[in-house]
Amino acid sequence: QRFILKVFYNLPLDNEKKCIQLRSFPHDENGEYLTEWEYAQFLINQKRTNLLSPETTENSPSELLLACGRRGGKTFITSIITAYEAYKLIIKDNPQAYYNMAEDEIIKIVNIASSGDQALELATQIQNRIFNTEWFLPYISSFNTNELNLKTKHDIKKMKEEEKRYGKPLKVRATIRIESL
């Protein structure tokens, strides 16, 4: 999972610690351990990735397709990526302005699952990541079983301005929505 996140977010790969076990079932019980760099090179040699070199991940994808079996960590890693992407939006202060969008347009982070139960599990995992991170608490606006609404710094500023001017905010602003469908 660490390797996947490093490649996806263009982080340098470790070439010292042999932490990724490579084995072939059912004949190779122990396998061998590779560094992240060696594993990237293995995947490149096998033509199982679109990376060009383990030295640089700058051509890493903007989409992530994981072919993982049951209990392979897909929900967990998706919850981490979703929380991080929400964080990146919030720290932009006004992400709508950054992306040349209308001021009150909602930016959605949408995750798709193959069943309602899986979507619910994913939404729960995402909410756990966010609710258990103190940094996010001032930005949480509302949530239900499949959705979490977050305020941006700009939303908070606008509501404070409206409260000062009108005695209360004209509306609750929460322009980041995380959905699991």
C-alpha positions in Angstrom: 0.0 0.0 0.0 2.9 2.4 0.8 4.4 1.6 -2.6 1.1 2.3 -4.4 0.7 5.6 -2.6 4.4 6.6 -3.4 4.0 5.9 -7.1 0.6 7.6 -7.3 1.8 10.7 -5.5 5.2 10.9 -7.2 7.2 10.3 -4.0 10.7 8.8 -4.2 11.0 5.1 -3.9 13.2 3.5 -1.2 16.2 1.6 -2.6 17.6 0.4 0.8 15.0 -1.4 2.8 13.8 -4.8 1.4 10.2 -4.6 2.5 8.1 -6.0 -0.5 7.8 -9.8 -0.6 7.7 -11.3 -4.1 6.7 -14.9 -4.4 5.0 -17.2 -6.8 2.2 -19.3 -5.4 2.0 -22.3 -4.7 5.6 -23.3 -5.3 7.5 -20.4 -3.7 6.6 -20.4 -0.1 9.2 -17.8 1.1 9.9 -15.8 -2.0 12.4 -12.9 -2.0 12.3 -9.4 -0.6 12.8 -6.4 -2.8 13.2 -2.7 -2.2 10.5 -0.4 -3.5 12.9 0.6 -6.3 13.6 -3.1 -7.2 9.9 -3.9 -7.2 9.2 -1.0 -9.5 11.9 -2.2 -11.9 10.4 -5.7 -11.6 7.0 -4.4 -12.6 8.5 -2.4 -15.5 10.3 -5.5 -16.8 7.1 -7.5 -16.6 5.2 -4.7 -18.4 2.8 -4.5 -15.5 3.0 -0.8 -15.0 3.1 2.4 -17.1 6.2 3.7 -15.2 9.2 4.4 -17.3 11.8 4.2 -14.6 11.9 3.6 -10.8 14.2 6.7 -10.5 11.3 9.0 -11.3 7.6 8.6 -10.9 6.8 11.9 -12.6 4.8 10.1 -15.3 2.6 8.5 -12.7 -1.1 8.2 -13.5 -3.9 10.5 -12.6 -6.1 7.4 -12.4 -5.5 4.4 -10.3 -6.7 0.9 -11.3 -6.0 -1.8 -8.7 -6.6 -5.4 -9.5 -6.7 -6.7 -6.0 -8.5 -9.7 -4.6 -10.9 -9.8 -1.7 -9.5 -8.3 1.5 -6.6 -6.8 -0.6 -6.8 -3.4 1.1 -8.7 -1.5 -1.6 -11.1 0.2 0.8 -8.4 1.2 3.2 -6.1 2.7 0.5 -9.1 4.4 -1.1 -10.1 6.0 2.2 -6.6 7.4 2.6 -6.5 8.8 -0.9 -9.9 10.3 -0.5 -9.0 12.0 2.8 -5.8 13.3 1.3 -7.5 14.7 -1.8 -10.0 16.5 0.5 -7.1 17.9 2.5 -5.4 19.2 -0.7 -8.7 21.0 -1.7 -9.1 22.6 1.7 -5.6 23.9 1.9 -6.1 25.7 -1.4 -8.3 28.1 0.7 -10.7 28.7 -2.2 -10.4 25.6 -4.5 -13.3 26.9 -6.7 -11.2 30.0 -7.6 -8.2 27.8 -8.1 -10.0 25.7 -10.6 -11.9 28.6 -12.2 -15.3 27.4 -11.0 -18.3 29.3 -9.7 -17.8 30.3 -6.1 -20.5 28.1 -4.6 -20.1 25.2 -7.0 -19.6 21.9 -5.1 -16.5 19.9 -5.8 -17.2 16.2 -5.5 -14.9 13.4 -4.7 -16.9 10.3 -5.9 -16.0 6.7 -5.1 -17.8 3.9 -6.8 -18.3 0.5 -5.3 -19.9 -2.6 -6.8 -22.7 -2.9 -4.2 -24.5 -0.8 -1.7 -22.9 -2.6 1.2 -19.4 -1.9 -0.2 -20.2 1.7 -0.7 -21.4 2.0 2.9 -18.2 0.3 4.1 -16.1 2.7 2.0 -18.0 5.7 3.3 -17.5 4.5 6.8 -13.8 4.1 6.3 -13.5 7.6 4.7 -15.4 9.1 7.6 -13.2 7.3 10.1 -10.1 8.7 8.4 -11.5 12.3 8.5 -13.3 12.2 11.9 -10.2 10.7 13.6 -7.9 13.5 12.2 -8.2 16.6 14.4 -7.1 18.8 11.6 -10.3 18.1 9.7 -12.7 18.8 12.5 -13.3 22.6 11.8 -14.2 21.7 8.2 -16.8 19.0 8.8 -20.2 20.4 7.9 -22.6 17.4 7.7 -22.6 13.7 6.9 -24.9 10.8 6.4 -24.2 7.1 5.6 -22.9 7.7 2.0 -21.9 11.4 2.0 -19.7 13.8 3.8 -19.8 17.6 3.3 -16.8 19.7 4.1 -16.3 23.4 4.3 -13.4 25.1 2.7 -11.5 28.0 4.3 -13.3 30.3 1.9 -16.7 28.9 2.9 -15.9 29.6 6.6 -14.8 33.1 5.8 -17.9 33.8 3.8 -20.2 32.6 6.6 -18.3 34.7 9.1 -18.7 37.8 6.8 -22.4 37.1 6.5 -22.8 36.6 10.2 -21.1 39.9 10.9 -23.3 41.7 8.3 -26.7 40.0 8.8 -26.4 38.5 12.3 -26.2 35.0 10.9 -24.9 33.2 7.8 -27.3 33.4 4.9 -26.7 29.6 4.3 -24.5 26.8 5.4 -21.7 26.6 3.0 -19.9 23.3 2.4 -18.5 23.1 -1.1 -16.6 19.9 -0.9 -18.7 16.7 -1.0 -17.3 13.1 -0.7 -19.7 10.5 -2.0 -19.6 6.7 -2.0 -22.0 5.2 -4.5 
